[in-house]
Short mmCIF file of C-alpha atoms in Angstrom, two decimals:
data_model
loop_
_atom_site.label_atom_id
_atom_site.label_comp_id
_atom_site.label_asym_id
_atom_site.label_seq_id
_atom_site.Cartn_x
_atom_site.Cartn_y
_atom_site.Cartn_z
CA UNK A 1 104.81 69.81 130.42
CA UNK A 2 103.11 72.63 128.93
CA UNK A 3 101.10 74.12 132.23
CA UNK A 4 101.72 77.70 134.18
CA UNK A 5 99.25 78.15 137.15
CA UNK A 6 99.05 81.70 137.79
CA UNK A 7 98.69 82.43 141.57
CA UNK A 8 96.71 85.29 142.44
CA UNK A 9 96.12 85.19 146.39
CA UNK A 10 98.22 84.23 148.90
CA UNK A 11 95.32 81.62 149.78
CA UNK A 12 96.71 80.15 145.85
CA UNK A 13 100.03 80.01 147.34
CA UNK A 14 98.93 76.73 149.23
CA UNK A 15 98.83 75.31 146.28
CA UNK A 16 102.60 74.72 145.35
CA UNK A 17 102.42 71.77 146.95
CA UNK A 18 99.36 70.14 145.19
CA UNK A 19 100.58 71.04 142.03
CA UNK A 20 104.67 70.58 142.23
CA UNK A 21 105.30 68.20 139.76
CA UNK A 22 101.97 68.63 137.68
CA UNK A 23 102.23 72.32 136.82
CA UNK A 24 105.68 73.03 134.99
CA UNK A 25 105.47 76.57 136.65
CA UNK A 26 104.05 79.02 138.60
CA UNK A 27 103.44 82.58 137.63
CA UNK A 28 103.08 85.40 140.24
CA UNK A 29 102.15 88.78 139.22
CA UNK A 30 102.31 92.37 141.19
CA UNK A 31 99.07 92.13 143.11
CA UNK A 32 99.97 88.78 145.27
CA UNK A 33 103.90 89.85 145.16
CA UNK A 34 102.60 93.32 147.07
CA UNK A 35 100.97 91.00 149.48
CA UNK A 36 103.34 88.24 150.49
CA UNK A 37 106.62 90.37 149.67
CA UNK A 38 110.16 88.91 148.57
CA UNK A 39 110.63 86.70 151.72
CA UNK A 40 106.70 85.49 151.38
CA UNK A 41 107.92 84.39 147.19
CA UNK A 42 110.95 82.39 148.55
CA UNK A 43 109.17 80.66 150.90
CA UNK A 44 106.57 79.95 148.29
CA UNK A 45 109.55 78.50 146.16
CA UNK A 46 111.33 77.09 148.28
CA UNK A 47 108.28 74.00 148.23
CA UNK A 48 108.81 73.63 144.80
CA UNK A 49 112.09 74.80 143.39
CA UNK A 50 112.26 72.37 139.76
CA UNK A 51 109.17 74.19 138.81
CA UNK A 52 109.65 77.30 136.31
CA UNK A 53 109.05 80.43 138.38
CA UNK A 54 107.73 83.63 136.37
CA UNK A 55 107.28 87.01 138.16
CA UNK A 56 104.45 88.93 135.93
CA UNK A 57 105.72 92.55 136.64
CA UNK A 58 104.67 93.43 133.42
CA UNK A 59 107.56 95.67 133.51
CA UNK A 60 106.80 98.75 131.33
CA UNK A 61 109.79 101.40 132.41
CA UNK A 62 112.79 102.94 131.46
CA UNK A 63 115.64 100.43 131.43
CA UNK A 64 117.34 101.34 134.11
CA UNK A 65 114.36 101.17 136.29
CA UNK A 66 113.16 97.78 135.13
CA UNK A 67 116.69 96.31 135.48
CA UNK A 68 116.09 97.30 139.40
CA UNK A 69 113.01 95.63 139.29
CA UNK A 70 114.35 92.47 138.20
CA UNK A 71 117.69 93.05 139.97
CA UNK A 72 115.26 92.71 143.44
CA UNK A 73 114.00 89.16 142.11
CA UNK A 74 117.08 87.64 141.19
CA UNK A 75 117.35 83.85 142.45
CA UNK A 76 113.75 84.33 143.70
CA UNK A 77 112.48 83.45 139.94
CA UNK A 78 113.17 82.13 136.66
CA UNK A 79 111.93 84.15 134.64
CA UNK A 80 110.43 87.83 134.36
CA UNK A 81 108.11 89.06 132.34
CA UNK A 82 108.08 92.99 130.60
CA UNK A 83 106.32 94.69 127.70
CA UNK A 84 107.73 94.86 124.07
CA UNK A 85 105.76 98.04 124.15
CA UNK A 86 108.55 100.28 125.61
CA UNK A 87 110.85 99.62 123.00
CA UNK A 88 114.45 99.06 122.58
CA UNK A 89 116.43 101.73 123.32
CA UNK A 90 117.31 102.30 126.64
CA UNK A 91 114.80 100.43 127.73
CA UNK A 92 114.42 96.16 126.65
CA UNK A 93 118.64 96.84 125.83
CA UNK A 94 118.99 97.52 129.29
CA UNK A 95 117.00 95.40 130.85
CA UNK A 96 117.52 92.08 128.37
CA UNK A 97 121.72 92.88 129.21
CA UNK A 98 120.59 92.72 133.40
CA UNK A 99 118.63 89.44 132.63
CA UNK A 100 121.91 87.95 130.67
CA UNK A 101 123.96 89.21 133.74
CA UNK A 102 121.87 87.35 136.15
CA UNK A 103 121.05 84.37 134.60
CA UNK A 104 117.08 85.29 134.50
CA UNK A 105 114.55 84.56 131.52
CA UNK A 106 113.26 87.30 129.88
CA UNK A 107 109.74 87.17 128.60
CA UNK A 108 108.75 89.97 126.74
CA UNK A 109 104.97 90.73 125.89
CA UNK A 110 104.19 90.88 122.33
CA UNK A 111 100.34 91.38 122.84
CA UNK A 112 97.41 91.56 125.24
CA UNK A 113 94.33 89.60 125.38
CA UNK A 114 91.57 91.62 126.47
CA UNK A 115 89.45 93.66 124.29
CA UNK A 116 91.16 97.07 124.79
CA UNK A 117 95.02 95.71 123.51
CA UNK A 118 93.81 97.29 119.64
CA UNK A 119 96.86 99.81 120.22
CA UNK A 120 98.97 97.12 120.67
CA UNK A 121 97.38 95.18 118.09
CA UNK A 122 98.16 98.53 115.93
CA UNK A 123 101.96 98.30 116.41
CA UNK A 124 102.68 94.47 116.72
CA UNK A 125 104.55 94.78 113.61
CA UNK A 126 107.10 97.12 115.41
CA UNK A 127 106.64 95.14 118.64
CA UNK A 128 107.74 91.82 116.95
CA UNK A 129 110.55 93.44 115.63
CA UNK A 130 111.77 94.82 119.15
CA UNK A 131 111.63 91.19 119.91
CA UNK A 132 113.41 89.87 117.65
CA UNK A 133 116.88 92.23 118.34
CA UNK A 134 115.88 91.81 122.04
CA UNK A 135 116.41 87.90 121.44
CA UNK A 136 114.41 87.27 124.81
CA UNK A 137 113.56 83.07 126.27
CA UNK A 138 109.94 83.54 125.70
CA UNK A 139 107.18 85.68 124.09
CA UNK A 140 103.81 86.16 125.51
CA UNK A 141 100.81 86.10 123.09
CA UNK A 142 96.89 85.60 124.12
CA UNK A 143 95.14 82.23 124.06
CA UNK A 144 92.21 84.03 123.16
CA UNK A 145 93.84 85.46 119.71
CA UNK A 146 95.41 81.92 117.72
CA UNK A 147 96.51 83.86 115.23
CA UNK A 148 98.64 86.10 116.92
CA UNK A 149 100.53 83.48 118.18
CA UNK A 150 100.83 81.82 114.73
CA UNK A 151 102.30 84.87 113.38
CA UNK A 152 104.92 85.37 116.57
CA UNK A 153 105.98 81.66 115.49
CA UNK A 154 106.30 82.20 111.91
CA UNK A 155 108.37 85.47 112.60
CA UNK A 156 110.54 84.24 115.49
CA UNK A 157 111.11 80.32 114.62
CA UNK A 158 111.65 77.94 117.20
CA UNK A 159 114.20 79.20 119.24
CA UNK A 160 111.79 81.19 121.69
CA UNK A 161 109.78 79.65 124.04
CA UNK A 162 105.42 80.79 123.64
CA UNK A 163 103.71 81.40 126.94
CA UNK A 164 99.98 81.93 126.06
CA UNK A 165 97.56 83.88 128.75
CA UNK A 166 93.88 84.10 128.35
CA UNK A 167 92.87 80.40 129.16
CA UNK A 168 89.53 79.66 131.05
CA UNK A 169 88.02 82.97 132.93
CA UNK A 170 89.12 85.07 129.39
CA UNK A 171 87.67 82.83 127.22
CA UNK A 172 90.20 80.44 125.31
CA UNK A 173 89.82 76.56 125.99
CA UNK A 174 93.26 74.67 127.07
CA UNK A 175 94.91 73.29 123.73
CA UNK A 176 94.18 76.24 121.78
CA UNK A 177 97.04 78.05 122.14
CA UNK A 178 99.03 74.68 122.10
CA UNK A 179 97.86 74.31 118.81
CA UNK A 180 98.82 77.13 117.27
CA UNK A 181 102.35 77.35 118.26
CA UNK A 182 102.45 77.97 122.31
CA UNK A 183 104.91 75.93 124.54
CA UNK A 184 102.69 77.15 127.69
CA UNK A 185 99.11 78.12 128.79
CA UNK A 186 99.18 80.28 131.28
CA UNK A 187 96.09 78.94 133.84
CA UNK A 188 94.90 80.81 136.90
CA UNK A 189 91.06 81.10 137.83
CA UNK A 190 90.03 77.46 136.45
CA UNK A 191 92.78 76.44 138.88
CA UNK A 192 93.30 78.07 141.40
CA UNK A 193 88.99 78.76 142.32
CA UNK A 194 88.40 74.91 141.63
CA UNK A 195 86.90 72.93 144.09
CA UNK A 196 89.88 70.61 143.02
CA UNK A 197 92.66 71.99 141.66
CA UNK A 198 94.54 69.07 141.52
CA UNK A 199 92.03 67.45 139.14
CA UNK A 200 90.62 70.81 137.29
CA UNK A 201 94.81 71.24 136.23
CA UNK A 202 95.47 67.21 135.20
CA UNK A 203 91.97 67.95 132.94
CA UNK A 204 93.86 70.83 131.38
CA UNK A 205 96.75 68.58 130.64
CA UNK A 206 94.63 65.92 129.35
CA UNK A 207 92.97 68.48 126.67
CA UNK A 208 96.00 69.76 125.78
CA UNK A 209 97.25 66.50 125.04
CA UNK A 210 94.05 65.35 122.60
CA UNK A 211 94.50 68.86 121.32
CA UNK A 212 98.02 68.43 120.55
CA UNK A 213 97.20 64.60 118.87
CA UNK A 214 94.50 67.03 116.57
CA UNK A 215 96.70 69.57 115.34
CA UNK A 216 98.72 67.14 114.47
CA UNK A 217 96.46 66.05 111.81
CA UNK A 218 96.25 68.65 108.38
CA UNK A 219 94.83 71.70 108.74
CA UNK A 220 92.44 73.88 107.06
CA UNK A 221 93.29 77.41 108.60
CA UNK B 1 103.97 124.39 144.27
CA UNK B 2 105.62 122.32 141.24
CA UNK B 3 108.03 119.84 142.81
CA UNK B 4 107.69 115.99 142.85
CA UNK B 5 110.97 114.14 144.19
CA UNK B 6 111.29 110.48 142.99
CA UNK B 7 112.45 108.09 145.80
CA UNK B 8 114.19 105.07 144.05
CA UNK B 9 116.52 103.92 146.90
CA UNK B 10 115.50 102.66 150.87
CA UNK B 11 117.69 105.39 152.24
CA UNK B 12 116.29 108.24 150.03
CA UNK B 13 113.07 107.57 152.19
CA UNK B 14 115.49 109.31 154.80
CA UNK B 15 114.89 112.68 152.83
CA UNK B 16 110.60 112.69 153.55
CA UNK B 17 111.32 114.70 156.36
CA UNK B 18 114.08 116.98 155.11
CA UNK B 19 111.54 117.74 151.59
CA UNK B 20 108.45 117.70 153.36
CA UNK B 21 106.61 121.02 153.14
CA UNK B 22 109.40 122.13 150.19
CA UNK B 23 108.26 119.49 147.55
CA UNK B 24 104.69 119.24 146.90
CA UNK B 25 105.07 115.20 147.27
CA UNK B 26 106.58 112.19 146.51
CA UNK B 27 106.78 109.01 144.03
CA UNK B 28 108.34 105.78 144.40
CA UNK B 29 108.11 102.92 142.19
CA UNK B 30 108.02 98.99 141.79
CA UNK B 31 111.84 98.81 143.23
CA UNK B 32 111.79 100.89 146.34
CA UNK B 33 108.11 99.10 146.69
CA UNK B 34 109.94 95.79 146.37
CA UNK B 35 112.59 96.69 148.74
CA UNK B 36 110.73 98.52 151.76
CA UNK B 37 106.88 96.56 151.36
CA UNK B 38 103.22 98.61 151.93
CA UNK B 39 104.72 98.65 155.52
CA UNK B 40 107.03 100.56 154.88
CA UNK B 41 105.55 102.93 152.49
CA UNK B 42 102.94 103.41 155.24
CA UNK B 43 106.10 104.80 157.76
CA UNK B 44 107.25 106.75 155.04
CA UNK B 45 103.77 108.35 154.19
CA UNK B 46 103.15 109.17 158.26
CA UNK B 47 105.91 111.58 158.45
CA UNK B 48 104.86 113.70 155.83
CA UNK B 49 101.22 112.77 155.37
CA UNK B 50 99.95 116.39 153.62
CA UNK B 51 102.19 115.39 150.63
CA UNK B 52 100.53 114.06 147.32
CA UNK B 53 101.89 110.50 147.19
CA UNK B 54 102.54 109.11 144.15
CA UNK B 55 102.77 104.79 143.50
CA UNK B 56 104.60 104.85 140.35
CA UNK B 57 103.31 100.89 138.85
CA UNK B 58 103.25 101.42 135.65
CA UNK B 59 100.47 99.20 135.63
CA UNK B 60 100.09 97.69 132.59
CA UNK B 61 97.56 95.03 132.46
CA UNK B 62 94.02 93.61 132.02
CA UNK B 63 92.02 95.79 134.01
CA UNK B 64 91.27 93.18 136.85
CA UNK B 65 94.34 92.82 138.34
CA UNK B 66 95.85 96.59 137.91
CA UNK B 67 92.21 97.49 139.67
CA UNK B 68 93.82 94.47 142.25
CA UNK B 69 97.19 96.08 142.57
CA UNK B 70 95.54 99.57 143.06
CA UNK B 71 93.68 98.39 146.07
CA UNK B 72 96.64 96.95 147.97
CA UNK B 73 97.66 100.93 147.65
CA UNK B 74 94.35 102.46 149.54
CA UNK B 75 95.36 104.67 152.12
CA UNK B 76 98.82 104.68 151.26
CA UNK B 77 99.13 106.81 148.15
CA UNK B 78 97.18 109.47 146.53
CA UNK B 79 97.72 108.26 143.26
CA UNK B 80 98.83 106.16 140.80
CA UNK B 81 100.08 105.38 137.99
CA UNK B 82 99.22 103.44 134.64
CA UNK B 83 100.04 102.88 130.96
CA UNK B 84 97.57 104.32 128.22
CA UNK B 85 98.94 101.61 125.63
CA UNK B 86 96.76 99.33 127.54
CA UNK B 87 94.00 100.95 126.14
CA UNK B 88 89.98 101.70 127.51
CA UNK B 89 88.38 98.03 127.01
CA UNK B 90 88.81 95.73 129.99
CA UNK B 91 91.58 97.79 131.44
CA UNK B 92 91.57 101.43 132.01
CA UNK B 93 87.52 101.70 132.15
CA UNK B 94 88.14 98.67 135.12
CA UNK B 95 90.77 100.78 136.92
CA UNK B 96 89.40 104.29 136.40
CA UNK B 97 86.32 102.89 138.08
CA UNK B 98 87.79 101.28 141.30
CA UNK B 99 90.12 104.36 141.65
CA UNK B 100 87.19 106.80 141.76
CA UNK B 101 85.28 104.17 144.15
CA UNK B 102 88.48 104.05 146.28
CA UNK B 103 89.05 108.30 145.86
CA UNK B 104 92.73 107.42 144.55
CA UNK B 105 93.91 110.05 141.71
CA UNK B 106 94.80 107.80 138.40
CA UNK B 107 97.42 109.05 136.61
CA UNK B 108 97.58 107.73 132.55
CA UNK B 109 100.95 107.46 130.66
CA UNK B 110 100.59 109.43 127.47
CA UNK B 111 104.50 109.25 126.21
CA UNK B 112 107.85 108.17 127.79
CA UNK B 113 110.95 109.69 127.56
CA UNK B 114 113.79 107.48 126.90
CA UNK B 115 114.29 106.79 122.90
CA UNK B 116 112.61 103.06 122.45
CA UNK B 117 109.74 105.49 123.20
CA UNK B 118 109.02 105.82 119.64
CA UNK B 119 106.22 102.88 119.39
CA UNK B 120 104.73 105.23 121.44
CA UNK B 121 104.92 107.99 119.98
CA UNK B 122 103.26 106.46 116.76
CA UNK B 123 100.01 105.92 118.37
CA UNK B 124 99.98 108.77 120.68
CA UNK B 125 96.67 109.44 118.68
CA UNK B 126 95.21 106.90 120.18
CA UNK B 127 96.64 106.99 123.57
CA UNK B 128 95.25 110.43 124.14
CA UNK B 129 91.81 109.45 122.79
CA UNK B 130 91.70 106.37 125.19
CA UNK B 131 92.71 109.25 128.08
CA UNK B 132 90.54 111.30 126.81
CA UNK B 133 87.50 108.78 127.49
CA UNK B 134 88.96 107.74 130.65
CA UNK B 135 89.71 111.12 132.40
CA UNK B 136 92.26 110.54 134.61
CA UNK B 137 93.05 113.19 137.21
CA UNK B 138 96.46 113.61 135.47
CA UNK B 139 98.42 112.64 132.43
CA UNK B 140 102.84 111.71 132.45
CA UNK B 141 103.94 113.66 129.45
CA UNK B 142 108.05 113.70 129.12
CA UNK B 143 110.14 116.57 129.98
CA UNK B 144 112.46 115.83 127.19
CA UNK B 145 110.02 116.38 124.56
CA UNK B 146 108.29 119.49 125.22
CA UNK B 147 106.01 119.37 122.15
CA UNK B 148 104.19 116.23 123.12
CA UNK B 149 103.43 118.34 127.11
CA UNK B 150 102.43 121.15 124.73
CA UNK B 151 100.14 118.56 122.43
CA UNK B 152 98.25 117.15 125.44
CA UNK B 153 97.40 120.55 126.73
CA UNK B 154 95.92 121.69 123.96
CA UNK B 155 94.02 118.18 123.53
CA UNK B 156 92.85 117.83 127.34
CA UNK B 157 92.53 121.15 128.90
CA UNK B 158 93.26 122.63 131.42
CA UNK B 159 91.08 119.95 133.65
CA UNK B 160 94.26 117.43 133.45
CA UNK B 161 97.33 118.07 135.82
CA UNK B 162 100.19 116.92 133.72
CA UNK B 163 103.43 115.30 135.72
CA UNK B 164 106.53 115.92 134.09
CA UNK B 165 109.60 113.33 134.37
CA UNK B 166 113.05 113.54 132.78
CA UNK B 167 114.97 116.42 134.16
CA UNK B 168 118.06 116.00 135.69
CA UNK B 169 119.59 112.92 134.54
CA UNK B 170 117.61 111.91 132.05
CA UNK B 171 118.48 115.52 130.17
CA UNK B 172 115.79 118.09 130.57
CA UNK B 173 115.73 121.55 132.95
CA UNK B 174 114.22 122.54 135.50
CA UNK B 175 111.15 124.58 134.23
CA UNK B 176 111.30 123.63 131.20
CA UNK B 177 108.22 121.47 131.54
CA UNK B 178 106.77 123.93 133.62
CA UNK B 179 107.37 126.22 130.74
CA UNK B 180 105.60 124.14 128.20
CA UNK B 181 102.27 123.72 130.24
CA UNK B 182 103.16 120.82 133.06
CA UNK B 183 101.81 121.62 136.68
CA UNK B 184 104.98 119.23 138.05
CA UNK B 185 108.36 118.06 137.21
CA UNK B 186 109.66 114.89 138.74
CA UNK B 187 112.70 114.86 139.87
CA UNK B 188 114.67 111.99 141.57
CA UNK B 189 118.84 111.61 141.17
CA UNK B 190 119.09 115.09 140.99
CA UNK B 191 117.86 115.86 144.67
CA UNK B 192 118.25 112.32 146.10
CA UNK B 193 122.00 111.88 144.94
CA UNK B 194 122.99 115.43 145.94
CA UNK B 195 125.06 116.37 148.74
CA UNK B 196 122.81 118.71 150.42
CA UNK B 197 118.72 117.23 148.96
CA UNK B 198 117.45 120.45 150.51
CA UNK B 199 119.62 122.79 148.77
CA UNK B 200 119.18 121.49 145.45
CA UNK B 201 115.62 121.19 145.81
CA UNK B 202 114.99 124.56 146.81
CA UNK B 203 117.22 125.92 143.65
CA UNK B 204 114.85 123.96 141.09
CA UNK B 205 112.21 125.21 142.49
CA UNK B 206 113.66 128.52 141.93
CA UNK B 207 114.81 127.77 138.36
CA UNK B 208 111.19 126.81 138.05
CA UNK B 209 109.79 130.36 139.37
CA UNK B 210 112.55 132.10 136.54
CA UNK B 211 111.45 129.62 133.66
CA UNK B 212 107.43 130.55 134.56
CA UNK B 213 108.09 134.39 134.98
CA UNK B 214 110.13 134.06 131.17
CA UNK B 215 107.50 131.51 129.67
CA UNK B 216 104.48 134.32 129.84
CA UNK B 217 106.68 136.39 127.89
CA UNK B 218 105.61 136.24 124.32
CA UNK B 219 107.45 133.40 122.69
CA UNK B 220 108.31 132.47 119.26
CA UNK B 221 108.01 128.35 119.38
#
C-alpha cells in the first residue's frame, strides 16, 4: 500500500474508520495535534492501530528540544517527521539517537514543495548529505518536483523509505511521485474534502497502480 | 526591559508569577505546548497577562497550515515564531498576512545557534532578503555568534526587535547579545533550573545593565 491521508481537522479524524485498511497511514501535523491534544491522537489511533502513524511536527530545533518533542509522542505514533535543514550537529544527532531509543521512525525532510522552498532547493546538496549520516526510515521529497525525488533515490538507494507530499490541492497527480521513486503519497484535501472519501482514496490507489504498470515500461526522461 | 525566560517544563509555568513584572515575558515551545494544551497556556497567560508571550513553533511549513497553527494561538500569545529557510512564496507572505490580520507579532528565524547550524549560515543571504520582504516585527539571531546579531542590524534597522537565544547553557553571557545590538536575550535553564528563579533573574538583568553601560564605550571589534 502506498497511501498516507493527511488529517487536517478533527472533523478528518472521523475518518480512521472509513479508511483503516485502505490508507497504509495517517499523517497528523501541528495544527489538528494543537486541537485534539495527545489523549484526542490516541483515541484517534486507537481505531486503527496496523496503520502507519506519522506526526508532521516538522521539527526544526535544537536537538535537545526536538528529542522532547518526540519524547511527548512516543507510542502515540510511528513515525515523526523533522527538517534536514537544521543540520547534524547537535541537532538530527540528537534527535535521530532519541528516535533509535524509542523505537520511532524518523523522517527527515529533504525538500519543500511550494514555490518559496528555492533556499532549500539551494542547499539540497548539503541537506542530502545530512541525510545520509543521519541514516533516518524515510525521506520526504515533493510530488510536485519528480526529479527531486529521483535524485534522493539515486543518492540514498533503497534502504530508505520516500514519502512524497504535494498530491492533489498542490498540484501533482497520484502516481507521479510513485513513479519516480516514492514508496508513499502523502494525500489530504482530495481526501479528506471529498464528498466520498472512501471512493476519492481507492481512485488514488487505482492511479497509482496504472501508474506504477507505466513506469514500468522504458523511459525517456 | 531585556529579559525573556524560556519555559520548557509544566512546573516552570510555576515561575509566571514569581518573574512577572521582572522579565519582560515569556516563551514556551512545541514540548511544554504538548504537555500543558492551549488550555493551559491560557492559565498560564492570565496570571501575568501584561507580559509579551512568545509561542516558540518553529513553524516551518507551506504557508497554509503554519497560517493554521498560528490561529489556534489568537489570544493566547503575542507572538510567534517561524523559520526563514521556508522562504517568502507560499509560506511566509501566507503567514505574515494572517498574523497582521490576527495583530499577532511574527517573529522570523534568521540563524540558529547550535553547530549543524551551518546550512544556515550559507544562505543567510537569502534568509535575510526573504525577512527583509516579509517584515516581521522581530528577527531570532543567536547569542553565540555575535557577528551574525551585528549583520542583521546593520541589514534591517533599527525597525526589527531582534530576540537573542543561547546564553546560559547553550554558552553565551548575559549581555553579550545585548551588547552586539539584540533588544532581548532568552533565557530558560539558567533561571528555570536555579535554586532561587528570582535571584538569578534579577542578576542577568544586571549583568545586562553592566554589558550596555561598557558596550557604548568605544570598542575595537
Amino acid at each position: 500500500m502506498t497511501l498516507i491521508v493527511a488529517l487536517d481537522k478533527p472533523q478528518s479524524l472521523g475518518l480512521v474508520d472509513t479508511l483503516c485498511g485502505v490508507a497504509s497511514g495517517f499523517k497528523i501535523g501541528v495544527p489538528l495535534l494543537l486541537d485534539v491534544g495527545l489523549e484526542g491522537l490516541r483515541r484517534a489511533r486507537s481505531r486503527c492501530s496496523d496503520a502507519l502513524w506519522v506526526a508532521d511536527m516538522k521539527l526544526a530545533d535544537i536537538g535537545h528540544v526536538m528529542a522532547l518533542t518526540a519524547r511527548r509522542l512516543a507510542g502515540l505514533v510511528d513515525a515523526v517527521i523533522a527538517h534536514g535543514f537544521v543540520g547534524l550537529e547537535s541537532a538530527l544527532d540528537i534527535l535521530a539517537e532519541e528516535c533509535r531509543r524509542m523505537g520511532m521512525k524518523l523522517v527527515v525532510i529533504a525538500s519543500m514543495s511550494h514555490p518559496g522552498s528555492r533556499i532549500y532547493d539551494k542547499v539540497l546538496e548539503d541537506v542530502l548529505e545530512v541525510i545520509e549520516a543521519v541514516k533516518p526510515w524515510g525521506v520526504v521529497a515533493p510530488a510536485t518536483r519528480p526529479n527531486i525525488i529521483r535524485r534522493v533515490r539515486r543518492r540514498l538507494g533503497c534502504s530508505v523509505a520516500i514519502l512524497s507530499p504535494g498530491i492533489g490541492a498542490q498540484g501533482a497527480s497520484p502516481g507521479d511521485a510513485i513513479c519516480a521513486g516514492a514508496d508513499y503519497e502523502i494525500v489530504g484535501r482530495a481526501i479528506t474534502s471529498s464528498e466520498n472519501p472512501l471512493q476519492a482514496a481507492r481512485n488514488i490507489l487505482e492511479q497509482q497502480r496504472r501508474c506504477r504498470r507505466a513506469c514500468r515500461e522504458p523511459q525517456q526522461t
